[in-house]
PDB file of C-alpha atoms in Angstrom:
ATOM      1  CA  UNK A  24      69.041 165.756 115.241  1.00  0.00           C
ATOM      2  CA  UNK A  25      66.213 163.875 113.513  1.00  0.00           C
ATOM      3  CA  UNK A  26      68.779 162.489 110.728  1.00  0.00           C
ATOM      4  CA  UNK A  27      71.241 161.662 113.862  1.00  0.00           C
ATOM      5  CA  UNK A  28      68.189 159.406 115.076  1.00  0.00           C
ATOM      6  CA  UNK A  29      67.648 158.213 111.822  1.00  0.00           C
ATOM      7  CA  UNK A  30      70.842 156.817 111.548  1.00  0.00           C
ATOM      8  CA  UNK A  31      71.210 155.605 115.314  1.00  0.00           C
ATOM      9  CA  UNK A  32      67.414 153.249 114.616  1.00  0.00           C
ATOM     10  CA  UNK A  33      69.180 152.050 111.006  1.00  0.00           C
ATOM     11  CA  UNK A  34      72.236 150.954 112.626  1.00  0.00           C
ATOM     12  CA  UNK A  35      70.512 149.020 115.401  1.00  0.00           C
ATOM     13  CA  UNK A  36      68.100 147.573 113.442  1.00  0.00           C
ATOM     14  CA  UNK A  37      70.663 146.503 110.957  1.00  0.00           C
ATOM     15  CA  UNK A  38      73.093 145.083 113.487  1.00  0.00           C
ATOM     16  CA  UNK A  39      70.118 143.338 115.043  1.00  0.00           C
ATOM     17  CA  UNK A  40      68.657 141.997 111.793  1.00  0.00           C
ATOM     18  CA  UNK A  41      72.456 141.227 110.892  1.00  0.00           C
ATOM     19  CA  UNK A  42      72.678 139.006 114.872  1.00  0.00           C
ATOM     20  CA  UNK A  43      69.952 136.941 114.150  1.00  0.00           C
ATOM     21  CA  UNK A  44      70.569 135.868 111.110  1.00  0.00           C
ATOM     22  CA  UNK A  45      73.892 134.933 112.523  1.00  0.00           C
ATOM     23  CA  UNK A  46      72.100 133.252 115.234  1.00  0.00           C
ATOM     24  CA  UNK A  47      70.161 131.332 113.038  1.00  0.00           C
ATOM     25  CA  UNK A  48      73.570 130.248 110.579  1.00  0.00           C
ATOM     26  CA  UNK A  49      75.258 129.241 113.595  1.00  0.00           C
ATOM     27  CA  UNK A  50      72.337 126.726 114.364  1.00  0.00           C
ATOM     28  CA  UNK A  51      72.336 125.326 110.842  1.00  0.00           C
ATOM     29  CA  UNK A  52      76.024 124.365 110.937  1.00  0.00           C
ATOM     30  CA  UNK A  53      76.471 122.844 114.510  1.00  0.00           C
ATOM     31  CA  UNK A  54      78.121 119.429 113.161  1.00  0.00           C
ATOM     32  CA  UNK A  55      80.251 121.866 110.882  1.00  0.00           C
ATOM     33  CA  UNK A  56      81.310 123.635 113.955  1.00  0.00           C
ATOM     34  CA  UNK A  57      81.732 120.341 116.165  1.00  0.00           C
ATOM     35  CA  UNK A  58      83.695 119.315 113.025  1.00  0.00           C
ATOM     36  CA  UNK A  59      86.156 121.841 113.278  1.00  0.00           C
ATOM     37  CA  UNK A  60      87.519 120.969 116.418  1.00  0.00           C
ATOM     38  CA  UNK A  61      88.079 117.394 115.349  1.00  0.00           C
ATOM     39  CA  UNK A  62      89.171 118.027 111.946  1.00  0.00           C
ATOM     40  CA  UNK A  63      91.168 120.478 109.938  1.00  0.00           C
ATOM     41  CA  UNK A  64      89.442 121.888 106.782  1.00  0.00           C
ATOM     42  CA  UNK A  65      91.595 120.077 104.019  1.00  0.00           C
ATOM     43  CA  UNK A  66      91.489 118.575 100.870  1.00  0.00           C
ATOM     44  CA  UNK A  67      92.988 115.262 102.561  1.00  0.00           C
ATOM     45  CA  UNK A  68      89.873 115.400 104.926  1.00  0.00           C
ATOM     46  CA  UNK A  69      87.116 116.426 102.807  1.00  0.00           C
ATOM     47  CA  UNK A  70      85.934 112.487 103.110  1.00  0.00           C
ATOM     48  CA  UNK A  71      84.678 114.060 106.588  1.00  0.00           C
ATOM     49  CA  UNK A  72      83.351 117.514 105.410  1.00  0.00           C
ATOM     50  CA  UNK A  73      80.510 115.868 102.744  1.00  0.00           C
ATOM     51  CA  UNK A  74      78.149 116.542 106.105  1.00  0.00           C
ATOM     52  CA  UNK A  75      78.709 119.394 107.199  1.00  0.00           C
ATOM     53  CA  UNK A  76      78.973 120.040 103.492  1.00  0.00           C
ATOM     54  CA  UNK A  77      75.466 119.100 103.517  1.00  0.00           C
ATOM     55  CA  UNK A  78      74.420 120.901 106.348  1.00  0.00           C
ATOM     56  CA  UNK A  79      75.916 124.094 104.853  1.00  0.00           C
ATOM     57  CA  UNK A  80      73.957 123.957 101.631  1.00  0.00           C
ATOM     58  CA  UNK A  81      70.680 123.340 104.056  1.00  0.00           C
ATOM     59  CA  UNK A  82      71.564 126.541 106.191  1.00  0.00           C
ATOM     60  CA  UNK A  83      71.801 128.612 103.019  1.00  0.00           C
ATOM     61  CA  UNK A  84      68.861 127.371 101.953  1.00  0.00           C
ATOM     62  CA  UNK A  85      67.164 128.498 105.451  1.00  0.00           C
ATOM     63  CA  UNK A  86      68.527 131.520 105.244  1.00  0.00           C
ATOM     64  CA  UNK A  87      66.950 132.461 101.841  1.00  0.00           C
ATOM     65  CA  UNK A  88      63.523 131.161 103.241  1.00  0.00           C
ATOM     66  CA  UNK A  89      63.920 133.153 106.699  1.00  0.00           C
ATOM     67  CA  UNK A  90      65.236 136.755 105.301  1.00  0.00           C
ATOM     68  CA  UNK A  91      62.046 137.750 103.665  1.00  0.00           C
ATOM     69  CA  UNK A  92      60.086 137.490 107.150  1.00  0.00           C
ATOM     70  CA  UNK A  93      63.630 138.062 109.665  1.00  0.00           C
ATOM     71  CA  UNK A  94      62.160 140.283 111.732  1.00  0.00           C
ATOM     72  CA  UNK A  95      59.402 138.374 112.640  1.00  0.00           C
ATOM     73  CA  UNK A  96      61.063 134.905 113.056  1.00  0.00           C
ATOM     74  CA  UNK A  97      60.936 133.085 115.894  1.00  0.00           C
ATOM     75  CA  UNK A  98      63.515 130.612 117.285  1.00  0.00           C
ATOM     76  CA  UNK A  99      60.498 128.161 117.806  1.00  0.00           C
ATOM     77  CA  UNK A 100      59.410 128.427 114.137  1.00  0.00           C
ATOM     78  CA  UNK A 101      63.013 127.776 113.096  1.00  0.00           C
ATOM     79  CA  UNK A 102      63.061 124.419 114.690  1.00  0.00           C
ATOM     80  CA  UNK A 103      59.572 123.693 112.779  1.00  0.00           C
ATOM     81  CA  UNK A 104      60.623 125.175 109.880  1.00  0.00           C
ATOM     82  CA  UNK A 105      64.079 123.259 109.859  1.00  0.00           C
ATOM     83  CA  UNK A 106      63.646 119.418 109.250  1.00  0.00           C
ATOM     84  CA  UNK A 107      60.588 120.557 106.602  1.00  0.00           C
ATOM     85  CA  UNK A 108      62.493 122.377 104.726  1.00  0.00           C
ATOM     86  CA  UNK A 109      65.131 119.547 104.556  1.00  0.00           C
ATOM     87  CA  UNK A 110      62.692 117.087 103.753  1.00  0.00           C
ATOM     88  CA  UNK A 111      61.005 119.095 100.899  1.00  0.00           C
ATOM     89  CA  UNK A 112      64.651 119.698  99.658  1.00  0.00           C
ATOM     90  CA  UNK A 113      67.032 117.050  99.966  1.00  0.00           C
ATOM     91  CA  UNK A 114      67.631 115.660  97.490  1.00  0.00           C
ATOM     92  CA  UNK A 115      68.188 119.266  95.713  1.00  0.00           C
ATOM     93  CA  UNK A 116      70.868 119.414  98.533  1.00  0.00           C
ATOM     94  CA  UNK A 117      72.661 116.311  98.011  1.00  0.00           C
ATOM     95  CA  UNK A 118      72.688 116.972  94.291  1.00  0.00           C
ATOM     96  CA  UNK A 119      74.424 120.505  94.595  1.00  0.00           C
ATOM     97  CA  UNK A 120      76.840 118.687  97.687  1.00  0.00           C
ATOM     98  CA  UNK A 121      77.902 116.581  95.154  1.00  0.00           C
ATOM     99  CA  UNK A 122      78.725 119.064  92.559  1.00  0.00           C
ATOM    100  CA  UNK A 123      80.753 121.291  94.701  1.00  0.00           C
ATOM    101  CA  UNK A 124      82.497 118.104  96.526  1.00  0.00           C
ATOM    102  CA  UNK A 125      83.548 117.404  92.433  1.00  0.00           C
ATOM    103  CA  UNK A 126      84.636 121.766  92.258  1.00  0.00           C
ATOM    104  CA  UNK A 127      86.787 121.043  95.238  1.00  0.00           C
ATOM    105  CA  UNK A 128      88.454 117.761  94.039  1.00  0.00           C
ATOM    106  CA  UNK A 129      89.073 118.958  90.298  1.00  0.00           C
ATOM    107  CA  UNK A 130      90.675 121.852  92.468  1.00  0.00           C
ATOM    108  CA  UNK A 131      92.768 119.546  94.687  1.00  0.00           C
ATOM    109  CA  UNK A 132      94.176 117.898  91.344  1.00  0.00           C
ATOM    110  CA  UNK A 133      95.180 120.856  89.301  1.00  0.00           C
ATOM    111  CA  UNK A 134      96.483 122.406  92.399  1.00  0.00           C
ATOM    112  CA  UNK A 135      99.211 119.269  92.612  1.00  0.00           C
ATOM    113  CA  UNK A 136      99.840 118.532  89.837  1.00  0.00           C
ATOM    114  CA  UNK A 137      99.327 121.840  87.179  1.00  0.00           C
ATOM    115  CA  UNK A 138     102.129 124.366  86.895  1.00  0.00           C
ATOM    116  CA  UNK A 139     100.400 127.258  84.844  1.00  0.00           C
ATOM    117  CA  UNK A 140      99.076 129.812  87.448  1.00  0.00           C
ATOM    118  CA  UNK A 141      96.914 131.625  84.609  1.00  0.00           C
ATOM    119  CA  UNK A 142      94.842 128.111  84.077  1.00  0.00           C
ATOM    120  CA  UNK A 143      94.474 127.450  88.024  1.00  0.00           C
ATOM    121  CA  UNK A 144      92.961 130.975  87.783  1.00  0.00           C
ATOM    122  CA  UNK A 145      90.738 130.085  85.181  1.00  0.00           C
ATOM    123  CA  UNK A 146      89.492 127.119  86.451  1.00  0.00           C
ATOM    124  CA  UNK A 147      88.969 128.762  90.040  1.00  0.00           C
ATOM    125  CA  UNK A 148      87.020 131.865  88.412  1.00  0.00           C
ATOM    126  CA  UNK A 149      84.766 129.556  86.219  1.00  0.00           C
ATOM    127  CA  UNK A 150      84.300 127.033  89.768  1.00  0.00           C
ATOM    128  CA  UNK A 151      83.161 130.064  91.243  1.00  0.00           C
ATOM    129  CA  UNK A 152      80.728 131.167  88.408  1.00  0.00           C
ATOM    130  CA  UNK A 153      79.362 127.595  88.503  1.00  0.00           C
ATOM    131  CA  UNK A 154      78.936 128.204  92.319  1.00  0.00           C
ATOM    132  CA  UNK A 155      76.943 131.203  91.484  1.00  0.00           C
ATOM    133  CA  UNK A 156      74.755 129.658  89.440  1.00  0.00           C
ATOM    134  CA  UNK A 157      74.180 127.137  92.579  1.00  0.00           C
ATOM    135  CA  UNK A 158      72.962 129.865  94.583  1.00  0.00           C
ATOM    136  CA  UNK A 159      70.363 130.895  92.072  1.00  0.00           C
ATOM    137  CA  UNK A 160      69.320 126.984  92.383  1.00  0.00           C
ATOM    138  CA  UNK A 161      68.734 127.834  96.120  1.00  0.00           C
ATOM    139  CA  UNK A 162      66.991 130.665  95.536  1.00  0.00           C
ATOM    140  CA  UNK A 163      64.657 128.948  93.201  1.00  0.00           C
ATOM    141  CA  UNK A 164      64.211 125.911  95.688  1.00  0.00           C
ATOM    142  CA  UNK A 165      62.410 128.859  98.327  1.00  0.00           C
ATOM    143  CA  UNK A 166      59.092 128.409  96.072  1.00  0.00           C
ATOM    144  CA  UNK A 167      56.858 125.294  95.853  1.00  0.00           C
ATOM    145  CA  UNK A 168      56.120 126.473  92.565  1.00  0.00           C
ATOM    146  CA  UNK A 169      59.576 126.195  91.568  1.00  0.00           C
ATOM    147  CA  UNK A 170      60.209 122.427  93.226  1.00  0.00           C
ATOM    148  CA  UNK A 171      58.075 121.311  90.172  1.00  0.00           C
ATOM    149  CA  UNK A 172      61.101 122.104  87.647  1.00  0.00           C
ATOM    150  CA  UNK A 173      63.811 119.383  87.113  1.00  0.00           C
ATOM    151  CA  UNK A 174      66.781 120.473  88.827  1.00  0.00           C
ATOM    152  CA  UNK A 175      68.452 120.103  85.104  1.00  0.00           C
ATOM    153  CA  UNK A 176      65.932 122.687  84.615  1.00  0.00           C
ATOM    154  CA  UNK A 177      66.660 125.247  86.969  1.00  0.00           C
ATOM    155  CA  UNK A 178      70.342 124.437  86.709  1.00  0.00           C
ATOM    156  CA  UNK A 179      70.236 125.741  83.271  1.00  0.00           C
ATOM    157  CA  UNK A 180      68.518 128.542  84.153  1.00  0.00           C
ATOM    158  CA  UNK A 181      70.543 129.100  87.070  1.00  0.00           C
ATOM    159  CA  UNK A 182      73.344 129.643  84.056  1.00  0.00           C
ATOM    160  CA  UNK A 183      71.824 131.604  81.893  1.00  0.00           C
ATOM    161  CA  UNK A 184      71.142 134.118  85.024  1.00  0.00           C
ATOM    162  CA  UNK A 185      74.657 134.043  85.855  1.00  0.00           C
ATOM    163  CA  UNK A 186      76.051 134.838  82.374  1.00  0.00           C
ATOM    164  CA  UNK A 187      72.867 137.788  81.913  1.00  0.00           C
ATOM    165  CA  UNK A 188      73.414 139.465  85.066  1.00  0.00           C
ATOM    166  CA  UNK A 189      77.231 140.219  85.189  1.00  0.00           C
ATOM    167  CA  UNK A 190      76.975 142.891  87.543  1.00  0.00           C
ATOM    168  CA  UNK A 191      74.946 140.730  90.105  1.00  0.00           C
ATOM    169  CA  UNK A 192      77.405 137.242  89.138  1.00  0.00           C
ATOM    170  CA  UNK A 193      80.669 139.909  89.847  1.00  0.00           C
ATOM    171  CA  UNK A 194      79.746 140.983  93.179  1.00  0.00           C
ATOM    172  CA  UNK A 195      78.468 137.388  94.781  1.00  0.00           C
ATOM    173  CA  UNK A 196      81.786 135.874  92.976  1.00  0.00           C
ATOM    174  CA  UNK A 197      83.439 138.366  95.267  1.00  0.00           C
ATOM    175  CA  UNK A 198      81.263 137.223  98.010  1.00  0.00           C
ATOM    176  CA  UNK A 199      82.135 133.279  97.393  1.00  0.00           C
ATOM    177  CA  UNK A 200      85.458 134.114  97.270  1.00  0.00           C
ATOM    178  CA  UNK A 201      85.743 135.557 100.547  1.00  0.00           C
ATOM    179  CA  UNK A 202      83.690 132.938 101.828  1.00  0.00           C
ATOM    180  CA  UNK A 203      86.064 130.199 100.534  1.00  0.00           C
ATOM    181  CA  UNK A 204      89.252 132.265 102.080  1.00  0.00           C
ATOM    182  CA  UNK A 205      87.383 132.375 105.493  1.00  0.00           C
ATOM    183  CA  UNK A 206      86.512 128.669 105.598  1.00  0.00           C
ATOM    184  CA  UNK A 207      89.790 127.800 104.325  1.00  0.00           C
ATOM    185  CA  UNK A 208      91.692 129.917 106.431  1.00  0.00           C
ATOM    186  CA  UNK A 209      89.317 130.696 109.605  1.00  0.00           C
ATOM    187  CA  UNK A 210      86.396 128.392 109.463  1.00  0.00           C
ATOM    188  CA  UNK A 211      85.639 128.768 113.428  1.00  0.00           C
ATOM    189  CA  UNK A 212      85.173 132.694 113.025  1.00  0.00           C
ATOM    190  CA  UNK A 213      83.242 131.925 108.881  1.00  0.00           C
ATOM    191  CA  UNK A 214      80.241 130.467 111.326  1.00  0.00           C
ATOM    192  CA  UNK A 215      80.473 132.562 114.218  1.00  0.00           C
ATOM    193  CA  UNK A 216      80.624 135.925 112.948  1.00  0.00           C
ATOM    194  CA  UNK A 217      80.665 136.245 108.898  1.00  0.00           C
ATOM    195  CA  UNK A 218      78.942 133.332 107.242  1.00  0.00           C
ATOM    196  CA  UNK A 219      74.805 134.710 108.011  1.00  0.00           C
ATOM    197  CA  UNK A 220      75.961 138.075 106.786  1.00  0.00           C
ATOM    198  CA  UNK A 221      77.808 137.475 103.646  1.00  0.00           C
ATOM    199  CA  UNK A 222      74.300 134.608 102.993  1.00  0.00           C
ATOM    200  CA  UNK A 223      72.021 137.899 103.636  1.00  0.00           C
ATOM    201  CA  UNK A 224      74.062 140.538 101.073  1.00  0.00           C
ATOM    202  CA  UNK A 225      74.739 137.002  98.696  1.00  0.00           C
ATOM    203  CA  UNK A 226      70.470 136.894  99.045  1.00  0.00           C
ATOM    204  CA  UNK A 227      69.804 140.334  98.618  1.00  0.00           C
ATOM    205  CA  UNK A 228      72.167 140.502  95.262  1.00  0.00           C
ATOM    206  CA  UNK A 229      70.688 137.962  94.046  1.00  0.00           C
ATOM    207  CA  UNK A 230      67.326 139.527  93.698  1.00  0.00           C
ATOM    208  CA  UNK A 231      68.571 142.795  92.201  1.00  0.00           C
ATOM    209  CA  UNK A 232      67.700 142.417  88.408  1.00  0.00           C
ATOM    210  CA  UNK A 233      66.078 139.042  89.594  1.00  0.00           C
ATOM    211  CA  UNK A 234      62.235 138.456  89.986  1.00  0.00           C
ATOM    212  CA  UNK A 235      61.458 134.922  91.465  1.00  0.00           C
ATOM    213  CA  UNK A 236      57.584 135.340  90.753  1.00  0.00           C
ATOM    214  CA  UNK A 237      57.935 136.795  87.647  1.00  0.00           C
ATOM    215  CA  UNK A 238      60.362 133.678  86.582  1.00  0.00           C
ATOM    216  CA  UNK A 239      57.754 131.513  88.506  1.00  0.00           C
ATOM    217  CA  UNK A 240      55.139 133.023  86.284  1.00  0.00           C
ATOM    218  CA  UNK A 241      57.387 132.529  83.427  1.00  0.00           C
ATOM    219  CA  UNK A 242      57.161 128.946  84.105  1.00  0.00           C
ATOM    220  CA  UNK A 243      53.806 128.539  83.752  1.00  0.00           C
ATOM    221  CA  UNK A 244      53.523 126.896  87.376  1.00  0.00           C
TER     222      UNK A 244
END
């Protein structure tokens, strides 16, 4: 009986920790979901995406600064903590936009106009890597401390993570991957109901065989 009410508080805290930080993803990508009834996610309208491309980079951000304190979070502490955390990371943002605005159009091109399916995987598996790495940028951006670095600087050691920790890169490639099939494919139901969790197991992973004060420390900031 006590390990059938063990399991019944674990699943509702867990499906309650997992509905707000839903909640809070859906808030973050608004003008993505406004988007989608306008426009449909293609390569043809990515011109029109670069925002809400924006705005998704900014939610996953928020995400990885709400999780540690999630059950405490307030709605009215989001709204604070929202245009701060924007402003103390924008450019960051805009940077890593960029990059993965270039990912999708080097995509777009060998997708017309390459024939070999074995190099289109290639290229996808090592975009994905590269997106991995991105995340451990994000992580990183979470500390003052770390804000001091060049983002050259925490790019590279965004890599170097990636290529140490396979087991960790293997598992959030899988998560990327599924994220890029549901925005492709169901973009509407990515924000409603998927996007906050897979950002939550993508932010746990990361900080399996990952220590952001010990790299911090490393640092000598």
């Amino acid at each position: 009986m006590d390990l059938l009410n063990k399991w019944t508080v674990s699943g509702v805290t867990s499906f309650y920790t997992i509905f707000l930080v839903n909640t809070y993803f859906i808030l973050s990508n608004l003008v993505g979901f406004l988007a989608l009834f306008v426009f449909k996610i293609s390569f043809t309208n990515l011109l029109f995406f670069i925002i809400p491309l924006l705005l998704l980079v900014q939610s996953i951000i928020m995400q990885f600064h709400i999780l540690p304190d999630i059950e405490s979070y307030s709605l009215k502490k989001f709204f604070k903590d929202y245009p701060r955390v924007f402003k103390e990371n924008w450019q960051t943002e805009v940077l890593i936009t960029g990059i993965l605005v270039l990912i999708l159009t080097d995509l777009k091109i060998l997708m017309t106009y390459t024939n070999s399916a074995v190099f289109l995987l290639a290229v996808l598996i090592t975009s994905i890597f590269l997106m991995n790495t991105l995340l451990f940028v994000l992580l990183m951006q979470t500390k003052k401390e770390s804000r001091q670095l060049s983002f050259g600087k925490k790019l590279t050691s965004g890599l170097m993570l990636s290529y140490r920790l396979p087991q960790v890169t293997l598992l959030n490639m899988v998560y990327i991957g599924v994220s890029i099939f549901a925005i492709q494919f169901v973009a509407i139901y990515y924000i409603i109901f998927i996007g906050g969790f897979i950002n939550m197991l993508i932010w746990k992973n990361l900080q399996r065989r990952f220590s952001l004060e010990l790299y911090i420390n490393q640092m000598n900031l």
